[in-house]
C-alpha atoms as an extended CHARMM CRD file, in Angstrom:
* protein
*
       153  EXT
         1         1  MET       CA            -31.4790000000       24.3510000000       30.6070000000  PROA      1               0.0000000000
         2         2  HSD       CA            -29.1220000000       21.8470000000       29.0610000000  PROA      2               0.0000000000
         3         3  THR       CA            -25.7360000000       21.6610000000       30.7350000000  PROA      3               0.0000000000
         4         4  PRO       CA            -22.9290000000       20.6120000000       28.3980000000  PROA      4               0.0000000000
         5         5  SER       CA            -21.1770000000       17.4670000000       29.5020000000  PROA      5               0.0000000000
         6         6  ALA       CA            -17.7690000000       17.8240000000       31.0700000000  PROA      6               0.0000000000
         7         7  HSD       CA            -14.8000000000       17.6500000000       28.6910000000  PROA      7               0.0000000000
         8         8  ASP       CA            -13.6900000000       14.3850000000       30.3050000000  PROA      8               0.0000000000
         9         9  ASP       CA            -17.0270000000       12.7250000000       29.4620000000  PROA      9               0.0000000000
        10        10  ALA       CA            -17.3790000000       13.9930000000       25.8630000000  PROA      10              0.0000000000
        11        11  HSD       CA            -16.4010000000       11.7000000000       23.0150000000  PROA      11              0.0000000000
        12        12  PRO       CA            -13.9580000000        9.3880000000       24.8450000000  PROA      12              0.0000000000
        13        13  TYR       CA            -13.3370000000        7.1820000000       21.7980000000  PROA      13              0.0000000000
        14        14  LEU       CA            -12.3220000000       10.1110000000       19.5910000000  PROA      14              0.0000000000
        15        15  ARG       CA             -9.9600000000       11.3150000000       22.3110000000  PROA      15              0.0000000000
        16        16  ALA       CA             -8.5020000000        7.7990000000       22.5650000000  PROA      16              0.0000000000
        17        17  ALA       CA             -8.0040000000        7.6730000000       18.7790000000  PROA      17              0.0000000000
        18        18  THR       CA             -6.2730000000       11.0610000000       18.8770000000  PROA      18              0.0000000000
        19        19  ALA       CA             -4.0460000000        9.9050000000       21.7300000000  PROA      19              0.0000000000
        20        20  GLY       CA             -3.1690000000        6.7920000000       19.7130000000  PROA      20              0.0000000000
        21        21  ILE       CA             -2.1480000000        8.9200000000       16.7460000000  PROA      21              0.0000000000
        22        22  ARG       CA             -0.0180000000       11.1730000000       18.9740000000  PROA      22              0.0000000000
        23        23  HSD       CA              1.6660000000        8.0940000000       20.4840000000  PROA      23              0.0000000000
        24        24  HSD       CA              2.3700000000        6.6750000000       17.0220000000  PROA      24              0.0000000000
        25        25  MET       CA              3.7670000000       10.0060000000       15.8620000000  PROA      25              0.0000000000
        26        26  ARG       CA              6.1150000000       10.1750000000       18.8660000000  PROA      26              0.0000000000
        27        27  ALA       CA              7.2560000000        6.6130000000       18.1460000000  PROA      27              0.0000000000
        28        28  LEU       CA              8.1250000000        7.6160000000       14.5700000000  PROA      28              0.0000000000
        29        29  THR       CA              9.9320000000       10.8090000000       15.6090000000  PROA      29              0.0000000000
        30        30  PRO       CA             13.6750000000       10.3550000000       15.1110000000  PROA      30              0.0000000000
        31        31  SER       CA             15.9430000000       10.5200000000       18.1350000000  PROA      31              0.0000000000
        32        32  GLU       CA             19.5690000000        9.5800000000       18.8130000000  PROA      32              0.0000000000
        33        33  PRO       CA             18.9620000000        5.9820000000       19.8760000000  PROA      33              0.0000000000
        34        34  ASN       CA             16.0160000000        5.5520000000       17.5100000000  PROA      34              0.0000000000
        35        35  PRO       CA             16.4680000000        6.9730000000       13.9960000000  PROA      35              0.0000000000
        36        36  GLY       CA             13.2350000000        7.6470000000       12.1450000000  PROA      36              0.0000000000
        37        37  LYS       CA             12.1270000000        4.9600000000        9.7370000000  PROA      37              0.0000000000
        38        38  PRO       CA             10.2330000000        5.4880000000        6.4980000000  PROA      38              0.0000000000
        39        39  ALA       CA              6.5850000000        4.6110000000        6.1240000000  PROA      39              0.0000000000
        40        40  ASP       CA              5.7870000000        1.0530000000        5.1890000000  PROA      40              0.0000000000
        41        41  ARG       CA              2.6990000000       -0.5550000000        3.6880000000  PROA      41              0.0000000000
        42        42  PRO       CA              1.1840000000       -1.8180000000        6.9650000000  PROA      42              0.0000000000
        43        43  ASN       CA              1.5550000000        1.6600000000        8.4850000000  PROA      43              0.0000000000
        44        44  LEU       CA             -0.1890000000        3.3070000000        5.5210000000  PROA      44              0.0000000000
        45        45  ASP       CA             -2.8940000000        0.6320000000        5.4540000000  PROA      45              0.0000000000
        46        46  VAL       CA             -3.8150000000        1.3750000000        9.0720000000  PROA      46              0.0000000000
        47        47  LEU       CA             -3.6380000000        5.1250000000        8.4420000000  PROA      47              0.0000000000
        48        48  HSD       CA             -5.9090000000        4.7150000000        5.4030000000  PROA      48              0.0000000000
        49        49  ALA       CA             -8.4220000000        2.7750000000        7.5190000000  PROA      49              0.0000000000
        50        50  HSD       CA             -8.3750000000        5.5930000000       10.0720000000  PROA      50              0.0000000000
        51        51  LEU       CA             -8.9050000000        8.2350000000        7.3720000000  PROA      51              0.0000000000
        52        52  ALA       CA            -11.7630000000        6.2120000000        5.8540000000  PROA      52              0.0000000000
        53        53  ALA       CA            -13.4500000000        6.0500000000        9.2710000000  PROA      53              0.0000000000
        54        54  LEU       CA            -12.9890000000        9.8140000000        9.6670000000  PROA      54              0.0000000000
        55        55  LEU       CA            -14.5920000000       10.2740000000        6.2390000000  PROA      55              0.0000000000
        56        56  GLN       CA            -17.6900000000        8.4350000000        7.4320000000  PROA      56              0.0000000000
        57        57  LEU       CA            -17.8060000000       10.5060000000       10.6250000000  PROA      57              0.0000000000
        58        58  LEU       CA            -17.4370000000       13.8180000000        8.7720000000  PROA      58              0.0000000000
        59        59  ASP       CA            -20.0810000000       12.7610000000        6.2520000000  PROA      59              0.0000000000
        60        60  ARG       CA            -22.6040000000       12.0620000000        9.0010000000  PROA      60              0.0000000000
        61        61  LEU       CA            -21.7040000000       15.2120000000       10.9040000000  PROA      61              0.0000000000
        62        62  ALA       CA            -22.1150000000       17.3350000000        7.7540000000  PROA      62              0.0000000000
        63        63  ASP       CA            -25.4870000000       15.7280000000        6.9760000000  PROA      63              0.0000000000
        64        64  SER       CA            -26.8540000000       16.2660000000       10.4800000000  PROA      64              0.0000000000
        65        65  THR       CA            -25.4140000000       19.7770000000       10.8570000000  PROA      65              0.0000000000
        66        66  ARG       CA            -26.4450000000       21.1660000000        7.4670000000  PROA      66              0.0000000000
        67        67  PRO       CA            -30.2200000000       21.5940000000        8.0730000000  PROA      67              0.0000000000
        68        68  PRO       CA            -30.0490000000       23.6210000000       11.2930000000  PROA      68              0.0000000000
        69        69  HSD       CA            -26.6940000000       25.3080000000       10.5170000000  PROA      69              0.0000000000
        70        70  PRO       CA            -26.1060000000       25.4860000000        6.7350000000  PROA      70              0.0000000000
        71        71  ALA       CA            -22.8270000000       27.4270000000        6.8760000000  PROA      71              0.0000000000
        72        72  ALA       CA            -21.2640000000       25.0340000000        9.3850000000  PROA      72              0.0000000000
        73        73  GLY       CA            -22.5400000000       22.0830000000        7.3450000000  PROA      73              0.0000000000
        74        74  ARG       CA            -20.8480000000       23.4690000000        4.2210000000  PROA      74              0.0000000000
        75        75  HSD       CA            -17.5580000000       23.7790000000        6.0780000000  PROA      75              0.0000000000
        76        76  LEU       CA            -17.8300000000       20.1870000000        7.2780000000  PROA      76              0.0000000000
        77        77  ALA       CA            -18.6310000000       19.0720000000        3.7340000000  PROA      77              0.0000000000
        78        78  THR       CA            -15.5240000000       20.9100000000        2.5050000000  PROA      78              0.0000000000
        79        79  ALA       CA            -13.4510000000       19.2380000000        5.2180000000  PROA      79              0.0000000000
        80        80  HSD       CA            -14.8820000000       15.9050000000        4.0500000000  PROA      80              0.0000000000
        81        81  THR       CA            -13.7360000000       16.6100000000        0.4840000000  PROA      81              0.0000000000
        82        82  ARG       CA            -10.2350000000       17.6080000000        1.5970000000  PROA      82              0.0000000000
        83        83  LEU       CA             -9.9800000000       14.5090000000        3.7690000000  PROA      83              0.0000000000
        84        84  TRP       CA            -10.9860000000       12.4120000000        0.7690000000  PROA      84              0.0000000000
        85        85  GLN       CA             -8.1250000000       13.9760000000       -1.1860000000  PROA      85              0.0000000000
        86        86  ALA       CA             -5.7090000000       13.1160000000        1.6310000000  PROA      86              0.0000000000
        87        87  THR       CA             -7.0840000000        9.5690000000        1.7330000000  PROA      87              0.0000000000
        88        88  GLY       CA             -6.4550000000        9.2540000000       -2.0010000000  PROA      88              0.0000000000
        89        89  GLU       CA             -2.8500000000       10.3720000000       -1.5830000000  PROA      89              0.0000000000
        90        90  VAL       CA             -2.2590000000        7.8470000000        1.2180000000  PROA      90              0.0000000000
        91        91  HSD       CA             -3.7440000000        5.1400000000       -1.0180000000  PROA      91              0.0000000000
        92        92  ALA       CA             -1.4300000000        6.1420000000       -3.8780000000  PROA      92              0.0000000000
        93        93  ALA       CA              1.5930000000        6.1940000000       -1.5450000000  PROA      93              0.0000000000
        94        94  PHE       CA              0.6980000000        2.6910000000       -0.3170000000  PROA      94              0.0000000000
        95        95  HSD       CA              0.9730000000        1.3360000000       -3.8530000000  PROA      95              0.0000000000
        96        96  LEU       CA              4.2460000000        3.1640000000       -4.5360000000  PROA      96              0.0000000000
        97        97  LEU       CA              6.0080000000        1.5800000000       -1.5680000000  PROA      97              0.0000000000
        98        98  PRO       CA              7.7570000000       -1.7270000000       -2.1400000000  PROA      98              0.0000000000
        99        99  SER       CA              6.2100000000       -4.7100000000       -0.4810000000  PROA      99              0.0000000000
       100       100  THR       CA              8.3590000000       -7.0460000000        1.5320000000  PROA      100             0.0000000000
       101       101  ALA       CA              8.8630000000      -10.6180000000        0.4140000000  PROA      101             0.0000000000
       102       102  ALA       CA              7.5040000000      -11.8190000000        3.7700000000  PROA      102             0.0000000000
       103       103  ALA       CA              4.3310000000       -9.7690000000        3.3210000000  PROA      103             0.0000000000
       104       104  GLU       CA              3.8400000000      -11.1080000000       -0.2110000000  PROA      104             0.0000000000
       105       105  ALA       CA              4.3520000000      -14.6940000000        0.9860000000  PROA      105             0.0000000000
       106       106  GLU       CA              1.9100000000      -14.1350000000        3.8600000000  PROA      106             0.0000000000
       107       107  ALA       CA             -0.6700000000      -12.6330000000        1.5030000000  PROA      107             0.0000000000
       108       108  SER       CA             -0.4590000000      -15.5670000000       -0.8840000000  PROA      108             0.0000000000
       109       109  VAL       CA             -0.9350000000      -18.2240000000        1.8140000000  PROA      109             0.0000000000
       110       110  CYS       CA             -4.5010000000      -19.4750000000        2.1260000000  PROA      110             0.0000000000
       111       111  HSD       CA             -6.0430000000      -18.8030000000        5.5510000000  PROA      111             0.0000000000
       112       112  PRO       CA             -9.6990000000      -19.8840000000        5.5760000000  PROA      112             0.0000000000
       113       113  GLU       CA            -10.1660000000      -18.4370000000        9.0680000000  PROA      113             0.0000000000
       114       114  ARG       CA             -9.5410000000      -14.9170000000        7.7460000000  PROA      114             0.0000000000
       115       115  LEU       CA            -12.2260000000      -12.5320000000        6.6710000000  PROA      115             0.0000000000
       116       116  PRO       CA            -13.1010000000      -12.4550000000        2.9680000000  PROA      116             0.0000000000
       117       117  GLU       CA            -11.4040000000       -9.0820000000        2.3530000000  PROA      117             0.0000000000
       118       118  GLY       CA             -8.3580000000      -10.8170000000        0.9680000000  PROA      118             0.0000000000
       119       119  PRO       CA             -4.7360000000       -9.7810000000        1.2450000000  PROA      119             0.0000000000
       120       120  PRO       CA             -3.9170000000       -6.2690000000        2.5250000000  PROA      120             0.0000000000
       121       121  VAL       CA             -3.1580000000       -4.9100000000       -0.9250000000  PROA      121             0.0000000000
       122       122  LEU       CA             -6.7540000000       -5.7100000000       -1.8800000000  PROA      122             0.0000000000
       123       123  THR       CA             -8.2440000000       -4.6180000000        1.4490000000  PROA      123             0.0000000000
       124       124  ILE       CA             -6.9930000000       -1.0530000000        1.0930000000  PROA      124             0.0000000000
       125       125  CYS       CA             -8.2980000000       -0.9130000000       -2.4830000000  PROA      125             0.0000000000
       126       126  GLN       CA            -11.7240000000       -2.2560000000       -1.4890000000  PROA      126             0.0000000000
       127       127  ARG       CA            -11.9110000000        0.2470000000        1.3780000000  PROA      127             0.0000000000
       128       128  HSD       CA            -10.8460000000        3.0670000000       -0.9390000000  PROA      128             0.0000000000
       129       129  LEU       CA            -13.3910000000        2.1320000000       -3.6110000000  PROA      129             0.0000000000
       130       130  ALA       CA            -16.1980000000        1.9690000000       -1.0410000000  PROA      130             0.0000000000
       131       131  ALA       CA            -15.2460000000        5.3680000000        0.4080000000  PROA      131             0.0000000000
       132       132  GLY       CA            -14.9360000000        6.8210000000       -3.0900000000  PROA      132             0.0000000000
       133       133  HSD       CA            -18.4260000000        5.6380000000       -3.9740000000  PROA      133             0.0000000000
       134       134  VAL       CA            -19.8860000000        7.5450000000       -1.0070000000  PROA      134             0.0000000000
       135       135  VAL       CA            -17.7990000000       10.6450000000       -1.7420000000  PROA      135             0.0000000000
       136       136  ARG       CA            -18.7750000000       10.7530000000       -5.4130000000  PROA      136             0.0000000000
       137       137  ARG       CA            -22.4910000000       10.5240000000       -4.5890000000  PROA      137             0.0000000000
       138       138  LYS       CA            -22.2930000000       13.8340000000       -2.7380000000  PROA      138             0.0000000000
       139       139  THR       CA            -19.6310000000       15.8470000000       -4.5610000000  PROA      139             0.0000000000
       140       140  THR       CA            -18.9420000000       17.0220000000       -8.0810000000  PROA      140             0.0000000000
       141       141  PRO       CA            -15.7630000000       16.2720000000      -10.0410000000  PROA      141             0.0000000000
       142       142  THR       CA            -14.8310000000       19.9450000000       -9.7030000000  PROA      142             0.0000000000
       143       143  ASP       CA            -15.0550000000       19.6940000000       -5.9120000000  PROA      143             0.0000000000
       144       144  LEU       CA            -12.7820000000       16.6560000000       -5.9600000000  PROA      144             0.0000000000
       145       145  ARG       CA            -10.0730000000       18.2780000000       -8.0590000000  PROA      145             0.0000000000
       146       146  PRO       CA             -7.1010000000       19.1910000000       -5.8860000000  PROA      146             0.0000000000
       147       147  HSD       CA             -6.5650000000       22.9110000000       -5.4710000000  PROA      147             0.0000000000
       148       148  THR       CA             -2.8000000000       22.5700000000       -5.6230000000  PROA      148             0.0000000000
       149       149  THR       CA             -0.6430000000       20.0750000000       -7.4170000000  PROA      149             0.0000000000
       150       150  ALA       CA              1.8060000000       17.9920000000       -5.4840000000  PROA      150             0.0000000000
       151       151  CYS       CA              5.4460000000       18.3930000000       -6.3360000000  PROA      151             0.0000000000
       152       152  VAL       CA              6.8410000000       15.1290000000       -7.6970000000  PROA      152             0.0000000000
       153       153  ARG       CA             10.5640000000       14.6720000000       -7.1730000000  PROA      153             0.0000000000
C-alpha cells in the first residue's frame, strides 16, 4: 500500500513560490507608515514570468491527468485557459504602464554579458508569444475568448 508523503515533504518548491507571493502581497498592502504603491513594469514582468511558469505546469498536469481521469483533466485544461487569459491581461497592463527614464536608459545600454533575450520590454513579449504558441496548439479560439468583458474606465 502506498502511503502518501507528509504535507511537509510534498512539493516544497511550489510551497516556497506561494510563500513568496504571500510575502510580496503583504509588502504591497498599504499601511500607515507604508502607503501602497501602484504596480510598475518590473513587478508585472516578474508576475508574468510566474504566470507563464504556472501555465507550463498546468499544461503538463492536464496532459498527464487526462488519460486516467478525464473529468479532472478537463478541469485542469479549463484552468489553463483561464490562466492564459490572466497572463494576457498582465501582459497588456505591462505595456500600458509608463516606463521610467532610468529603465529605458538601462535597456538601451549594450551589455554583452547579458542573455540574448534583450531588454525587459522584449523579454515579456517573447515569453508571452512562446506561451501563446503552446496555448493555441491545444485550444480553440472560442475557448480563448473571455467569458466576461473587462470594464475600461
